[in-house]
Short mmCIF file of C-alpha atoms in Angstrom, two decimals:
data_model
loop_
_atom_site.label_atom_id
_atom_site.label_comp_id
_atom_site.label_asym_id
_atom_site.label_seq_id
_atom_site.Cartn_x
_atom_site.Cartn_y
_atom_site.Cartn_z
CA MET A 8 120.55 85.90 110.17
CA ALA A 9 118.32 83.04 109.76
CA LEU A 10 117.56 82.47 113.50
CA VAL A 11 116.93 86.45 113.95
CA ALA A 12 114.20 85.41 110.75
CA ALA A 13 113.05 82.59 112.51
CA CYS A 14 112.53 84.54 116.10
CA ALA A 15 110.65 87.45 114.03
CA LEU A 16 108.32 85.40 111.84
CA THR A 17 106.97 82.98 115.59
CA LEU A 18 106.51 86.90 116.94
CA GLY A 19 104.14 87.35 113.87
CA ILE A 20 102.38 84.07 114.03
CA SER A 21 101.65 83.92 117.73
CA GLY A 22 100.52 85.85 119.95
CA CYS A 23 100.44 89.43 117.83
CA ALA A 24 97.15 91.32 120.09
CA SER A 25 99.12 90.44 123.18
CA LEU A 26 102.46 92.12 122.11
CA ARG A 27 101.07 94.65 121.39
CA ARG A 28 99.24 95.32 124.13
CA MET A 29 102.32 94.63 126.52
CA ASN A 30 104.47 97.66 124.55
CA ILE A 31 106.00 99.19 127.71
CA ASN A 32 105.89 102.59 125.32
CA ARG A 33 102.87 103.82 125.50
CA ASP A 34 102.11 105.28 122.35
CA LEU A 35 103.06 101.96 120.60
CA ARG A 36 100.01 100.55 122.28
CA PRO A 37 97.08 99.79 120.78
CA CYS A 38 94.02 103.26 121.89
CA ASP A 39 93.08 101.52 124.61
CA ASP A 40 92.04 104.67 127.16
CA GLY A 41 89.06 103.96 126.23
CA PHE A 42 86.26 102.82 123.58
CA ALA A 43 83.84 105.17 121.61
CA ARG A 44 80.06 102.74 120.52
CA THR A 45 79.10 102.70 117.29
CA ALA A 46 75.07 102.88 115.98
CA ASP A 47 76.52 99.65 114.00
CA GLY A 48 78.12 97.37 117.07
CA TRP A 49 82.05 98.71 117.02
CA TRP A 50 83.66 99.20 120.17
CA LEU A 51 86.78 101.49 118.30
CA GLY A 52 89.37 102.46 120.87
CA ILE A 53 91.08 105.57 121.75
CA ARG A 54 93.64 106.93 123.00
CA HIS A 55 93.17 110.23 125.19
CA TYR A 56 96.40 113.18 125.96
CA ARG A 57 95.70 115.49 127.63
CA PRO A 58 97.81 118.93 128.69
CA VAL A 59 99.26 120.27 131.74
CA GLU A 60 98.05 123.29 131.59
CA PRO A 61 94.76 123.19 128.96
CA ASP A 62 94.23 125.59 127.05
CA PRO A 63 90.16 126.34 127.42
CA ASP A 64 89.89 128.50 124.23
CA LYS A 65 91.16 125.51 122.02
CA LEU A 66 88.33 122.80 120.58
CA PRO A 67 89.84 118.69 120.95
CA VAL A 68 91.91 117.53 118.42
CA VAL A 69 90.50 114.17 116.88
CA LEU A 70 93.82 112.16 114.80
CA CYS A 71 92.40 109.53 112.75
CA HIS A 72 94.62 107.02 110.71
CA GLY A 73 93.94 105.61 107.47
CA LEU A 74 93.41 102.31 105.56
CA GLY A 75 95.54 99.45 106.78
CA LEU A 76 97.24 101.53 109.90
CA ASN A 77 95.65 101.99 113.23
CA GLY A 78 95.99 104.88 115.83
CA THR A 79 100.22 104.19 116.17
CA PHE A 80 100.44 105.71 112.90
CA TRP A 81 100.52 109.38 114.86
CA THR A 82 103.20 108.12 117.93
CA ILE A 83 105.96 105.95 116.44
CA THR A 84 108.69 108.77 116.45
CA HIS A 85 109.79 110.78 119.45
CA ASP A 86 108.67 114.37 118.77
CA HIS A 87 105.09 113.56 117.63
CA LEU A 88 102.56 115.64 116.16
CA PRO A 89 100.08 115.19 119.39
CA SER A 90 102.85 115.76 122.02
CA GLN A 91 103.43 119.05 120.21
CA LEU A 92 99.57 119.91 119.64
CA VAL A 93 99.48 118.98 123.57
CA ALA A 94 102.54 121.14 124.57
CA GLN A 95 100.27 124.24 122.87
CA GLY A 96 96.88 123.64 125.21
CA TYR A 97 95.01 121.50 122.77
CA GLU A 98 93.52 118.32 124.65
CA VAL A 99 93.89 115.37 122.08
CA PHE A 100 92.52 112.31 120.99
CA VAL A 101 93.88 108.70 119.19
CA VAL A 102 91.71 107.11 117.47
CA ASP A 103 91.57 102.83 115.67
CA LEU A 104 89.01 103.40 113.46
CA ARG A 105 86.48 99.69 112.92
CA GLY A 106 88.59 97.11 111.71
CA SER A 107 92.18 97.75 113.68
CA GLY A 108 94.47 98.45 116.99
CA ALA A 109 92.06 97.87 120.09
CA SER A 110 88.85 98.56 118.15
CA TYR A 111 86.04 95.24 118.16
CA ARG A 112 82.85 94.09 117.47
CA ASP A 113 79.58 93.48 119.36
CA GLY A 114 79.03 89.14 120.50
CA GLY A 115 80.46 85.98 119.53
CA ILE A 116 82.45 87.52 116.49
CA GLY A 117 83.94 89.95 118.52
CA TRP A 118 85.70 87.07 120.42
CA VAL A 119 86.33 84.76 117.95
CA ASN A 120 87.86 87.42 115.73
CA ALA A 121 90.36 88.59 119.19
CA ALA A 122 91.11 84.66 119.23
CA LEU A 123 92.39 85.03 115.26
CA ARG A 124 94.26 88.65 115.80
CA GLN A 125 96.75 85.76 117.73
CA THR A 126 97.12 84.32 113.72
CA VAL A 127 97.21 85.09 110.35
CA ILE A 128 94.35 83.80 109.77
CA PRO A 129 92.30 86.80 108.34
CA GLU A 130 89.50 88.13 110.27
CA ILE A 131 85.39 87.30 109.95
CA GLY A 132 82.77 90.30 108.17
CA ASN A 133 85.76 92.41 107.42
CA ASP A 134 84.51 92.62 104.04
CA GLU A 135 80.97 93.63 104.99
CA TRP A 136 82.42 97.68 106.63
CA THR A 137 83.42 100.46 104.03
CA MET A 138 85.25 103.95 104.22
CA ASP A 139 81.31 104.88 104.32
CA ASP A 140 80.53 103.02 106.93
CA GLN A 141 84.35 104.64 108.98
CA ALA A 142 82.11 108.18 107.85
CA LEU A 143 78.79 107.95 108.72
CA TYR A 144 79.11 105.17 111.22
CA ASP A 145 82.29 106.14 113.06
CA VAL A 146 82.84 109.36 113.61
CA PRO A 147 80.03 109.98 114.96
CA ALA A 148 80.82 107.51 117.80
CA ILE A 149 84.26 109.25 118.26
CA LEU A 150 82.60 112.75 118.25
CA GLU A 151 79.62 111.48 121.08
CA TYR A 152 82.92 110.29 122.45
CA VAL A 153 85.36 113.12 123.05
CA ARG A 154 82.14 115.26 124.16
CA GLU A 155 81.69 113.29 127.06
CA GLN A 156 85.23 113.52 127.79
CA THR A 157 85.27 117.12 127.19
CA GLY A 158 82.12 118.45 126.74
CA GLU A 159 82.71 119.52 123.06
CA GLU A 160 80.05 119.24 120.76
CA ARG A 161 82.65 120.54 117.97
CA VAL A 162 86.74 119.14 117.10
CA ASN A 163 89.44 119.80 115.20
CA TRP A 164 89.60 116.45 112.57
CA ILE A 165 92.90 115.71 111.66
CA GLY A 166 92.80 113.08 109.29
CA HIS A 167 95.67 111.37 107.37
CA SER A 168 94.64 109.89 104.28
CA LEU A 169 91.65 107.74 104.64
CA GLY A 170 92.11 109.78 107.71
CA GLY A 171 91.21 113.07 105.81
CA MET A 172 89.56 111.22 103.03
CA LEU A 173 86.53 109.21 104.85
CA MET A 174 86.08 113.48 106.14
CA PHE A 175 84.42 114.38 102.48
CA ALA A 176 81.51 111.98 102.75
CA PHE A 177 81.01 112.42 106.21
CA LEU A 178 80.27 116.41 106.13
CA GLU A 179 78.80 115.82 102.93
CA ARG A 180 75.90 113.55 103.87
CA SER A 181 76.10 113.80 107.61
CA ASP A 182 73.38 116.01 109.62
CA GLN A 183 76.33 116.11 112.28
CA ALA A 184 78.71 117.73 109.68
CA HIS A 185 78.99 121.12 111.37
CA ARG A 186 80.39 119.49 114.25
CA ILE A 187 83.41 119.57 112.81
CA ALA A 188 84.82 123.16 113.29
CA ASN A 189 87.96 122.61 111.22
CA PHE A 190 89.91 120.00 108.91
CA VAL A 191 93.39 118.87 108.14
CA ALA A 192 94.00 116.82 105.07
CA MET A 193 96.84 115.45 105.48
CA GLY A 194 98.06 113.55 102.01
CA SER A 195 94.32 113.32 101.08
CA PRO A 196 92.77 113.86 97.73
CA ALA A 197 89.05 112.99 97.00
CA CYS A 198 89.72 112.55 92.55
CA ILE A 199 92.93 111.46 91.04
CA ALA A 200 93.97 113.98 88.61
CA ASP A 201 96.80 112.07 85.98
CA SER A 202 98.83 109.62 88.26
CA PRO A 203 101.20 107.60 86.65
CA GLU A 204 101.19 105.10 89.67
CA ALA A 205 97.40 104.88 89.00
CA GLU A 206 97.33 101.77 86.88
CA LYS A 207 100.49 100.21 89.60
CA MET A 208 98.19 101.51 92.75
CA LEU A 209 95.08 99.47 90.92
CA ARG A 210 97.11 96.11 90.33
CA ALA A 211 98.52 96.24 93.67
CA ASN A 212 95.30 96.78 95.35
CA ARG A 213 93.17 94.43 93.61
CA GLY A 214 96.20 90.98 94.68
CA LEU A 215 96.40 92.47 97.76
CA ARG A 216 92.06 92.01 98.16
CA MET A 217 92.99 88.61 97.11
CA LEU A 218 95.59 87.93 98.96
CA MET A 219 93.97 88.67 101.99
CA LYS A 220 90.73 86.05 101.02
CA ALA A 221 93.70 83.46 102.81
CA ILE A 222 95.53 85.22 104.95
CA SER A 223 96.00 88.35 107.35
CA THR A 224 98.74 90.61 105.70
CA GLY A 225 98.58 92.81 108.35
CA ARG A 226 100.38 90.30 110.67
CA ILE A 227 102.51 88.51 108.44
CA ALA A 228 104.10 91.66 107.52
CA ARG A 229 104.79 92.61 111.75
CA PRO A 230 107.71 90.47 111.51
CA MET A 231 109.52 92.76 109.26
CA ALA A 232 110.38 95.03 112.23
CA ILE A 233 112.94 93.12 112.63
CA VAL A 234 114.45 91.79 109.17
CA ARG A 235 113.05 92.77 105.76
CA PRO A 236 113.36 90.71 102.25
CA PRO A 237 115.54 92.33 100.00
CA GLY A 238 113.03 94.39 96.66
CA LEU A 239 110.42 95.45 99.94
CA GLU A 240 111.61 99.34 98.75
CA LYS A 241 109.70 99.55 95.79
CA ILE A 242 106.42 98.81 97.69
CA ASP A 243 107.63 100.82 100.84
CA ARG A 244 108.08 103.95 98.60
CA PHE A 245 104.41 104.10 98.30
CA TYR A 246 104.48 104.23 102.00
CA TYR A 247 107.39 106.97 102.99
CA SER A 248 110.96 108.36 101.44
CA ALA A 249 113.74 106.19 103.12
CA ASP A 250 116.02 109.17 102.78
CA ASN A 251 113.71 111.26 104.94
CA VAL A 252 112.17 108.76 108.03
CA ASP A 253 114.47 107.01 110.28
CA PRO A 254 115.29 103.17 109.99
CA GLU A 255 113.78 102.84 113.69
CA THR A 256 110.79 104.42 112.85
CA VAL A 257 110.42 102.59 109.98
CA ALA A 258 110.55 99.13 112.07
CA ARG A 259 107.98 100.68 114.03
CA PHE A 260 105.48 101.05 111.73
CA TYR A 261 105.74 97.06 110.51
CA GLY A 262 105.61 96.15 114.42
CA SER A 263 103.09 97.91 115.37
CA THR A 264 100.88 99.91 113.25
CA LEU A 265 99.90 97.62 109.65
CA GLU A 266 96.56 96.46 110.49
CA ASP A 267 94.73 94.25 107.16
CA PRO A 268 93.08 97.16 104.99
CA GLY A 269 89.26 95.52 104.89
CA PRO A 270 88.59 94.08 101.74
CA GLY A 271 85.43 95.88 102.09
CA ALA A 272 87.21 99.30 101.65
CA LEU A 273 89.62 98.00 99.35
CA ARG A 274 86.55 97.83 96.97
CA GLN A 275 86.05 101.19 96.69
CA MET A 276 88.82 101.74 96.54
CA ASP A 277 89.18 99.83 93.23
CA ARG A 278 86.04 102.31 92.06
CA TYR A 279 88.53 105.35 93.45
CA LEU A 280 91.02 104.07 90.75
CA GLU A 281 88.38 102.60 87.76
CA SER A 282 86.96 105.90 87.83
CA GLY A 283 89.46 108.76 89.28
CA ARG A 284 86.53 110.24 91.91
CA LEU A 285 86.69 109.13 95.03
CA VAL A 286 82.37 107.29 95.51
CA SER A 287 80.58 106.00 97.98
CA GLU A 288 80.88 101.71 97.99
CA ASP A 289 77.76 101.12 95.76
CA GLY A 290 79.08 104.15 93.15
CA SER A 291 75.46 106.01 93.63
CA ILE A 292 77.31 109.29 95.35
CA ASP A 293 80.38 111.08 94.41
CA TYR A 294 81.63 112.27 96.89
CA TYR A 295 84.47 114.98 94.55
CA GLU A 296 81.19 116.11 92.58
CA GLY A 297 79.80 117.00 96.01
CA LEU A 298 83.00 118.71 97.56
CA SER A 299 81.79 122.21 96.68
CA GLU A 300 79.02 121.86 98.77
CA ILE A 301 81.83 122.38 102.22
CA HIS A 302 82.48 124.99 103.71
CA THR A 303 84.31 124.01 106.64
CA PRO A 304 87.48 125.69 107.22
CA THR A 305 90.02 123.34 105.59
CA LEU A 306 93.86 123.27 105.26
CA PHE A 307 95.71 120.31 102.79
CA VAL A 308 99.04 119.43 103.80
CA ALA A 309 100.49 117.96 100.48
CA GLY A 310 103.99 116.45 99.95
CA ASP A 311 105.96 117.06 96.74
CA GLY A 312 107.48 113.57 97.34
CA ASP A 313 103.99 111.71 97.48
CA ILE A 314 103.61 109.19 95.35
CA LEU A 315 100.07 107.39 96.63
CA ALA A 316 98.45 111.25 96.74
CA ASP A 317 100.19 113.25 94.17
CA LEU A 318 100.17 116.75 94.64
CA HIS A 319 98.01 117.63 91.48
CA SER A 320 94.80 115.84 92.73
CA LYS A 321 95.20 117.57 95.78
CA TRP A 322 95.36 120.67 94.83
CA LYS A 323 92.59 119.52 92.33
CA THR A 324 90.22 118.27 94.94
CA TYR A 325 91.65 121.27 96.84
CA GLN A 326 90.11 124.06 94.14
CA ALA A 327 86.74 121.87 94.53
CA LEU A 328 85.98 122.46 97.86
CA GLY A 329 82.65 125.03 98.49
CA SER A 330 84.77 126.27 102.10
CA ALA A 331 85.49 130.16 101.96
CA ASP A 332 88.57 129.46 104.78
CA LYS A 333 90.51 127.09 102.54
CA THR A 334 94.58 126.90 102.45
CA PHE A 335 96.97 124.30 101.11
CA LEU A 336 100.31 123.93 102.24
CA ARG A 337 103.54 122.42 99.98
CA PHE A 338 106.51 120.22 100.92
CA GLY A 339 109.08 119.65 99.64
CA ARG A 340 112.04 121.27 98.02
CA SER A 341 111.14 123.47 95.80
CA GLN A 342 109.56 125.41 98.61
CA GLY A 343 112.59 125.89 100.11
CA HIS A 344 112.07 122.53 102.50
CA VAL A 345 114.84 120.05 103.84
CA ALA A 346 113.40 117.03 101.65
CA ASP A 347 110.15 116.18 99.14
CA TYR A 348 107.54 114.95 101.24
CA GLY A 349 106.45 111.48 100.81
CA HIS A 350 103.43 110.05 101.51
CA CYS A 351 103.51 108.85 105.25
CA ASP A 352 106.67 111.45 105.82
CA LEU A 353 104.31 114.06 106.44
CA VAL A 354 103.65 112.71 109.84
CA TRP A 355 106.76 110.10 110.23
CA SER A 356 109.60 112.34 108.93
CA ARG A 357 112.73 113.71 110.67
CA HIS A 358 111.83 117.33 110.28
CA ALA A 359 108.27 117.24 110.36
CA PRO A 360 108.47 118.48 113.72
CA LYS A 361 110.62 121.72 112.40
CA GLU A 362 108.59 121.85 109.68
CA ILE A 363 104.72 120.73 108.97
CA PHE A 364 103.58 120.60 112.52
CA PRO A 365 104.66 124.03 113.70
CA GLU A 366 102.13 125.10 110.25
CA VAL A 367 99.80 122.75 111.05
CA ILE A 368 99.81 124.07 114.73
CA ASP A 369 99.89 127.59 114.00
CA TRP A 370 96.91 127.00 111.25
CA LEU A 371 94.80 125.58 114.04
CA ASP A 372 95.81 127.98 116.48
CA ARG A 373 94.52 131.25 114.10
CA ARG A 374 91.04 129.63 114.26
CA GLN A 375 90.44 128.63 117.58
CA LYS A 376 90.10 131.88 119.40
CA ALA A 377 86.44 132.46 120.44
CA PRO A 378 85.50 129.84 117.66
CA LEU A 379 82.30 130.39 115.60
CA PRO A 380 79.51 127.59 114.88
CA SER A 381 81.21 125.89 111.22
CA PRO A 382 79.78 127.16 108.40
CA GLN A 383 78.83 123.78 107.47
CA ARG A 384 75.62 122.38 107.06
#
């Protein structure tokens, strides 16, 4: 066991980026089919899944991961959501947001960070960008890339956790908000409604920010794909329910999906956890307060066992949303499902392909035929 641990640690420290790029399984590699360039100098990796029989009546789907993860978040299970969407005729684009996966920055800093990705030293400049930057720069760049590939101005956006939360900021602030035809928020609240775990999460968030000043937390965790220290389950429970997710999926999570969250984004999360409201990094804009301005058709997907984004917080967010076309789907034993779904279980659970994905696709299908301009302004 000691030899295995030593080998795992060696792999985690040396050649991290190269090992991921060379994975024979496309679903576990960084998203590098193409790159979307942002207005502030990032190149965002994108993986493109094309259906054998595309449905011309269906708009493309963008799948956006959350904080501290990359695009492989969506594809570490066997019967994953992208494959089910493709089977129903959707073109699917899985993205790596800035600071994750195959994404990189322009210029010399990009070259330096490419080298640092082979080490446990944190990359340079990740403390500069926030969720606001992802919403106002990354999202438009992704939309433009999809338009170039498909000719479609509008997309269906499915975001998990922060991948959905940043859409609240985009829909409230961007002049391109009408390009989101339909929005699926999986585990994505804009407020904290009396969560008993909020104080613990705030302490953990601050601890992570401190640790990241000296070391890459995403890369030092990658050897845990092979061996994990005792007590880690206390942290894992925030991500997933152990009895609802296959061990192979957990190994792939550590080996392929984890990234450095970005200190700037974590700083913004501090504000969220302190105030109970999703606000801009400078505190000047309350995104929860602006939910009434959002009129895009929206589906909320909520898990009864979700600790990071508890059920009441998601329900309160749903109630505040201004859209006349909104749906709240709750997944847990109380609703007759196999398990109480945790935060990542919504995508990773062994039961999600039968209990969750068909519901999401059915909701999208009913909004694709003869798509009308989004009411969002």
